[in-house]
JSON list of C-alpha atoms in Angstrom, two decimals:
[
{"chain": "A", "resi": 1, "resn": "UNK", "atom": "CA", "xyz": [77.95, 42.11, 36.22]},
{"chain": "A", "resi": 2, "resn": "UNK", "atom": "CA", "xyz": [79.47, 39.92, 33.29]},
{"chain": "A", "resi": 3, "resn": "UNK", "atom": "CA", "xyz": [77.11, 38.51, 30.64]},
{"chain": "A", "resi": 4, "resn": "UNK", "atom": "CA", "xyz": [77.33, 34.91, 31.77]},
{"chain": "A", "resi": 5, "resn": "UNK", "atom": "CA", "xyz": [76.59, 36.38, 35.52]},
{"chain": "A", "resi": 6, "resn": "UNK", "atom": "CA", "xyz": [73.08, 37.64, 34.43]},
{"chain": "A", "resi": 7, "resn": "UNK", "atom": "CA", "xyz": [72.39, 34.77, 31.77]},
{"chain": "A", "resi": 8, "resn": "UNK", "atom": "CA", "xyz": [72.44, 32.35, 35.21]},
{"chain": "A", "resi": 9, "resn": "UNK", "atom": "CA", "xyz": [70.58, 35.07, 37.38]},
{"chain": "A", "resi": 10, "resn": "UNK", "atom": "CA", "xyz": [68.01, 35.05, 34.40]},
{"chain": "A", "resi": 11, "resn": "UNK", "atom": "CA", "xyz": [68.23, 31.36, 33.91]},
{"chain": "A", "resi": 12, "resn": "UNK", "atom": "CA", "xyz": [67.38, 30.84, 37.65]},
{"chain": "A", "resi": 13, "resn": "UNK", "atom": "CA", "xyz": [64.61, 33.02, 38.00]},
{"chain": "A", "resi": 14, "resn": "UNK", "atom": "CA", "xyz": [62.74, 31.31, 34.85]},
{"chain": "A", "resi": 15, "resn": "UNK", "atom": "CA", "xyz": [63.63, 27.96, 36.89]},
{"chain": "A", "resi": 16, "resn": "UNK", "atom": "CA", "xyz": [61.91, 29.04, 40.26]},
{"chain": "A", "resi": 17, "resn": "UNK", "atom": "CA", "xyz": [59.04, 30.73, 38.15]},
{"chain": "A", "resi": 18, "resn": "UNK", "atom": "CA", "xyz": [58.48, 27.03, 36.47]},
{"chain": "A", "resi": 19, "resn": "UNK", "atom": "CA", "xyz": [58.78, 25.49, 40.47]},
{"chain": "A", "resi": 20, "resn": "UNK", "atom": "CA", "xyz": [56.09, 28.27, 41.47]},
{"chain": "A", "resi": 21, "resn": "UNK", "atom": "CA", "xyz": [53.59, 27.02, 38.79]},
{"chain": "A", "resi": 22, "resn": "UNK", "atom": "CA", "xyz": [53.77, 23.74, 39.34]},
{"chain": "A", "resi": 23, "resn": "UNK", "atom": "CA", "xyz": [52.84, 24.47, 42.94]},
{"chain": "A", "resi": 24, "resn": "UNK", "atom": "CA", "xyz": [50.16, 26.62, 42.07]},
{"chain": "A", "resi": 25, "resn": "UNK", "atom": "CA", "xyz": [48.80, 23.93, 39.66]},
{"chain": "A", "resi": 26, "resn": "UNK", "atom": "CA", "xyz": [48.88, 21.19, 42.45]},
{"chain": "A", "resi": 27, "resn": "UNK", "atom": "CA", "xyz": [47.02, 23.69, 44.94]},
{"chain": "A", "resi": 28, "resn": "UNK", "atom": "CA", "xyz": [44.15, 24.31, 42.19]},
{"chain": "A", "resi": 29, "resn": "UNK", "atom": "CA", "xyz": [43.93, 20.73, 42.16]},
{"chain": "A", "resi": 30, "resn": "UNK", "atom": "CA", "xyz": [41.75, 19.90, 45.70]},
{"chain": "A", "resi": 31, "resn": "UNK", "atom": "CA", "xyz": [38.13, 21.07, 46.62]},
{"chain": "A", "resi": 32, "resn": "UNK", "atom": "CA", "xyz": [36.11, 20.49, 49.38]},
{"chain": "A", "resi": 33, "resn": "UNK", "atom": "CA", "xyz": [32.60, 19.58, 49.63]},
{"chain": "A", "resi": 34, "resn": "UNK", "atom": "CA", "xyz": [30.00, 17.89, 51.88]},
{"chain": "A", "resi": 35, "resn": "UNK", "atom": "CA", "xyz": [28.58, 14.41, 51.21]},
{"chain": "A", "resi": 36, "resn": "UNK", "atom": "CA", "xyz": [27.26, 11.13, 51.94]},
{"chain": "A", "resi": 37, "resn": "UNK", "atom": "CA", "xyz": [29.05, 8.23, 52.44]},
{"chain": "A", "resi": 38, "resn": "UNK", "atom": "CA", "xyz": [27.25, 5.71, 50.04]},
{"chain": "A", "resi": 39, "resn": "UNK", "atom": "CA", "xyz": [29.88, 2.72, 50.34]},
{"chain": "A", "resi": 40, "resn": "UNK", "atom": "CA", "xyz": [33.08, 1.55, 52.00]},
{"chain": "A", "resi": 41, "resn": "UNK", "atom": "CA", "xyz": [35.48, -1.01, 50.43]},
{"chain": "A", "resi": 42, "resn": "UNK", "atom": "CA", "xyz": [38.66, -0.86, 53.50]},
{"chain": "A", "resi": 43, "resn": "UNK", "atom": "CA", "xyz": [40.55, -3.61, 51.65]},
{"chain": "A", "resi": 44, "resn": "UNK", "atom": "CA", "xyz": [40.43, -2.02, 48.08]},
{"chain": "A", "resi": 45, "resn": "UNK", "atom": "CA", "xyz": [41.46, 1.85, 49.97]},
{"chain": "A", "resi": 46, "resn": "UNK", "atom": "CA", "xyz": [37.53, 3.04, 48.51]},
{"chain": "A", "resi": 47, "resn": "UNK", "atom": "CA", "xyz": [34.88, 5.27, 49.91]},
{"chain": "A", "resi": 48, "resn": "UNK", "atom": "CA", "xyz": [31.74, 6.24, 47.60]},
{"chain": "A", "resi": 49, "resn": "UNK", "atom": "CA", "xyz": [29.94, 9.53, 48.46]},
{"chain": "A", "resi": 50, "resn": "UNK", "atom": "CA", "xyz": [27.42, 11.13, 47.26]},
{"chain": "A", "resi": 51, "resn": "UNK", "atom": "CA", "xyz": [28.00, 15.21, 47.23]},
{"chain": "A", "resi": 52, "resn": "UNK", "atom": "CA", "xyz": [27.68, 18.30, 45.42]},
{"chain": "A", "resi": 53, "resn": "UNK", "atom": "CA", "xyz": [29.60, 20.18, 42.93]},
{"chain": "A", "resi": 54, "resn": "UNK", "atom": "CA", "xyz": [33.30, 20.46, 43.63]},
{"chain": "A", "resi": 55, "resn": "UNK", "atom": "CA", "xyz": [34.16, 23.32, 41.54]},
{"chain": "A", "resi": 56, "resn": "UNK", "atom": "CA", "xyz": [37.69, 23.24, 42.14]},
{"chain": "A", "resi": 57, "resn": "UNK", "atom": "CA", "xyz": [38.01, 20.09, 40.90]},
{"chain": "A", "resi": 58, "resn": "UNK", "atom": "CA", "xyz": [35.37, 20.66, 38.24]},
{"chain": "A", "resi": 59, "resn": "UNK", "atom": "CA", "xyz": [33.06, 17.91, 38.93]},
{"chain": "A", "resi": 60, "resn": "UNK", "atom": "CA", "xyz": [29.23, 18.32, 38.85]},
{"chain": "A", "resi": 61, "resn": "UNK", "atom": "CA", "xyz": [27.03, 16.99, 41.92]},
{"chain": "A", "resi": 62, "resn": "UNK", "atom": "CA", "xyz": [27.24, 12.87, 41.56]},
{"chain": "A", "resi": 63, "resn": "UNK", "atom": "CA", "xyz": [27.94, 9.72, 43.37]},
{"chain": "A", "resi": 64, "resn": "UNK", "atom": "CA", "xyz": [31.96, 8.79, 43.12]},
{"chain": "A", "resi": 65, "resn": "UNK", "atom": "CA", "xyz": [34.21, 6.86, 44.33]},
{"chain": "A", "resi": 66, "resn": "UNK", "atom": "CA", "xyz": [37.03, 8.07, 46.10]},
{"chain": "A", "resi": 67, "resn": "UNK", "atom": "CA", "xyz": [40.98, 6.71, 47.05]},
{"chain": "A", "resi": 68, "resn": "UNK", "atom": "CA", "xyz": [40.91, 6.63, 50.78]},
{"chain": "A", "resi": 69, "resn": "UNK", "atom": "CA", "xyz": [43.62, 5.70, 53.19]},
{"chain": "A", "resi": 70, "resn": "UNK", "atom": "CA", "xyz": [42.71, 2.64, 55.63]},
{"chain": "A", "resi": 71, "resn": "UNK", "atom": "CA", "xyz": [43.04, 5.04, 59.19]},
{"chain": "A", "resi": 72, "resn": "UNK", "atom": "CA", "xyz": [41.08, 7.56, 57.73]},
{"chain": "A", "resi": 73, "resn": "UNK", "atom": "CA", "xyz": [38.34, 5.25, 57.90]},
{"chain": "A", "resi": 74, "resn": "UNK", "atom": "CA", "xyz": [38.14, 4.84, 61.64]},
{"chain": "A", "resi": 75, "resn": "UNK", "atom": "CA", "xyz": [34.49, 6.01, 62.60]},
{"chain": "A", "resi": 76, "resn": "UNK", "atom": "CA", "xyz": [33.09, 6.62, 58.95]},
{"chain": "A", "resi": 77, "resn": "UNK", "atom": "CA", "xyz": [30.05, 4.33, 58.58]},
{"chain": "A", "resi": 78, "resn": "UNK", "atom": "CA", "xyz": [28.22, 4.00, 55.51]},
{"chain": "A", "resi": 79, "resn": "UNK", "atom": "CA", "xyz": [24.85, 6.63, 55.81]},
{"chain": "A", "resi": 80, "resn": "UNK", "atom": "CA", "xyz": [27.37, 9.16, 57.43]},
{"chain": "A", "resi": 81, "resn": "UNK", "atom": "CA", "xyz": [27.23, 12.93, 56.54]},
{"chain": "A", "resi": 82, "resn": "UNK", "atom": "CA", "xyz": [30.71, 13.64, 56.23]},
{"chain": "A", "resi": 83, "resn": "UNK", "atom": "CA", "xyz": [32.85, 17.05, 55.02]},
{"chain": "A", "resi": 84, "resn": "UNK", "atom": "CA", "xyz": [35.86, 16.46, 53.00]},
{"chain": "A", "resi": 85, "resn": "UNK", "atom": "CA", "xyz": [39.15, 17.36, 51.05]},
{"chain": "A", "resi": 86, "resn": "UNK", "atom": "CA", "xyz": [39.82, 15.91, 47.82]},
{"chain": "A", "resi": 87, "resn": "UNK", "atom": "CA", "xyz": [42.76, 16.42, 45.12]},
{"chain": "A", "resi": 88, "resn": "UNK", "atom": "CA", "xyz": [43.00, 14.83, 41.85]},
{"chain": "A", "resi": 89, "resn": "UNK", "atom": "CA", "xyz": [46.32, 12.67, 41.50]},
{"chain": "A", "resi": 90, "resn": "UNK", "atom": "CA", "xyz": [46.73, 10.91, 37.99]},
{"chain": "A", "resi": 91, "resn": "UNK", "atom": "CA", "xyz": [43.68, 10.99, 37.12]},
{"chain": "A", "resi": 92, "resn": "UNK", "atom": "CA", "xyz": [42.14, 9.67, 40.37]},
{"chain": "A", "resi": 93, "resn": "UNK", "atom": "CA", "xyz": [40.27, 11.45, 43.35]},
{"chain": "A", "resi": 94, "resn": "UNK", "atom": "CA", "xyz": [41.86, 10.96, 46.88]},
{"chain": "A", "resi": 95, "resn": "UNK", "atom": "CA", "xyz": [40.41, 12.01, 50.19]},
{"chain": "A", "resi": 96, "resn": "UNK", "atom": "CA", "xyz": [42.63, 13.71, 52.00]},
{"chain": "A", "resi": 97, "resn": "UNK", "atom": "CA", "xyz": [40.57, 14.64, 54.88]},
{"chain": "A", "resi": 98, "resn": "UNK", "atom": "CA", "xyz": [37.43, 13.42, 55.81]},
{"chain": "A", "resi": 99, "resn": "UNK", "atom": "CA", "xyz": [35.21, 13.95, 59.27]},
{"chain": "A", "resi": 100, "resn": "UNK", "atom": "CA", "xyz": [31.64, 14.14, 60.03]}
]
């Protein structure tokens, strides 16, 4: 195998290495916890619940509010006891499952 030939092997592995962590990081970023739904704002995309620590997303036990997509709304009442999947995008929280 030529120098150049195992420069781009070498070159390509460090590339798919970087792809794997970025993964990995994105993964780290969602937790799951069980709550109460506090507050529901459809036409701003909001949900408030209150819930417990979320360790995977490093947040203590507190009231916040949440991104939410409109149709995952459908059923979910304020006073509900829901479980849910959140991941932090840009500095935001987004459900990305919810159910009671």
């Amino acid at each position: 195998m030529s120098l150049v030939s195992i420069r781009s092997v070498a070159a390509a592995g460090l590339v798919l290495a970087g792809t794997m962590t970025v993964v990995s990081s994105a993964q780290a970023q969602q937790g799951s916890a069980s709550g109460e739904v506090r507050r529901i704002d459809a036409e701003a995309g909001k949900i408030t619940l209150k819930h417990g620590s979320i360790e995977a997303l490093q947040l203590p036990a507190m009231t916040l509010v949440y991104l939410i997509q409109m149709d995952q709304l459908a059923g979910i009442e304020p006073g509900d006891k829901v479980k849910f999947t959140a991941e932090r995008r840009n500095d935001q929280y987004v459900i990305i499952k919810i159910s009671k």
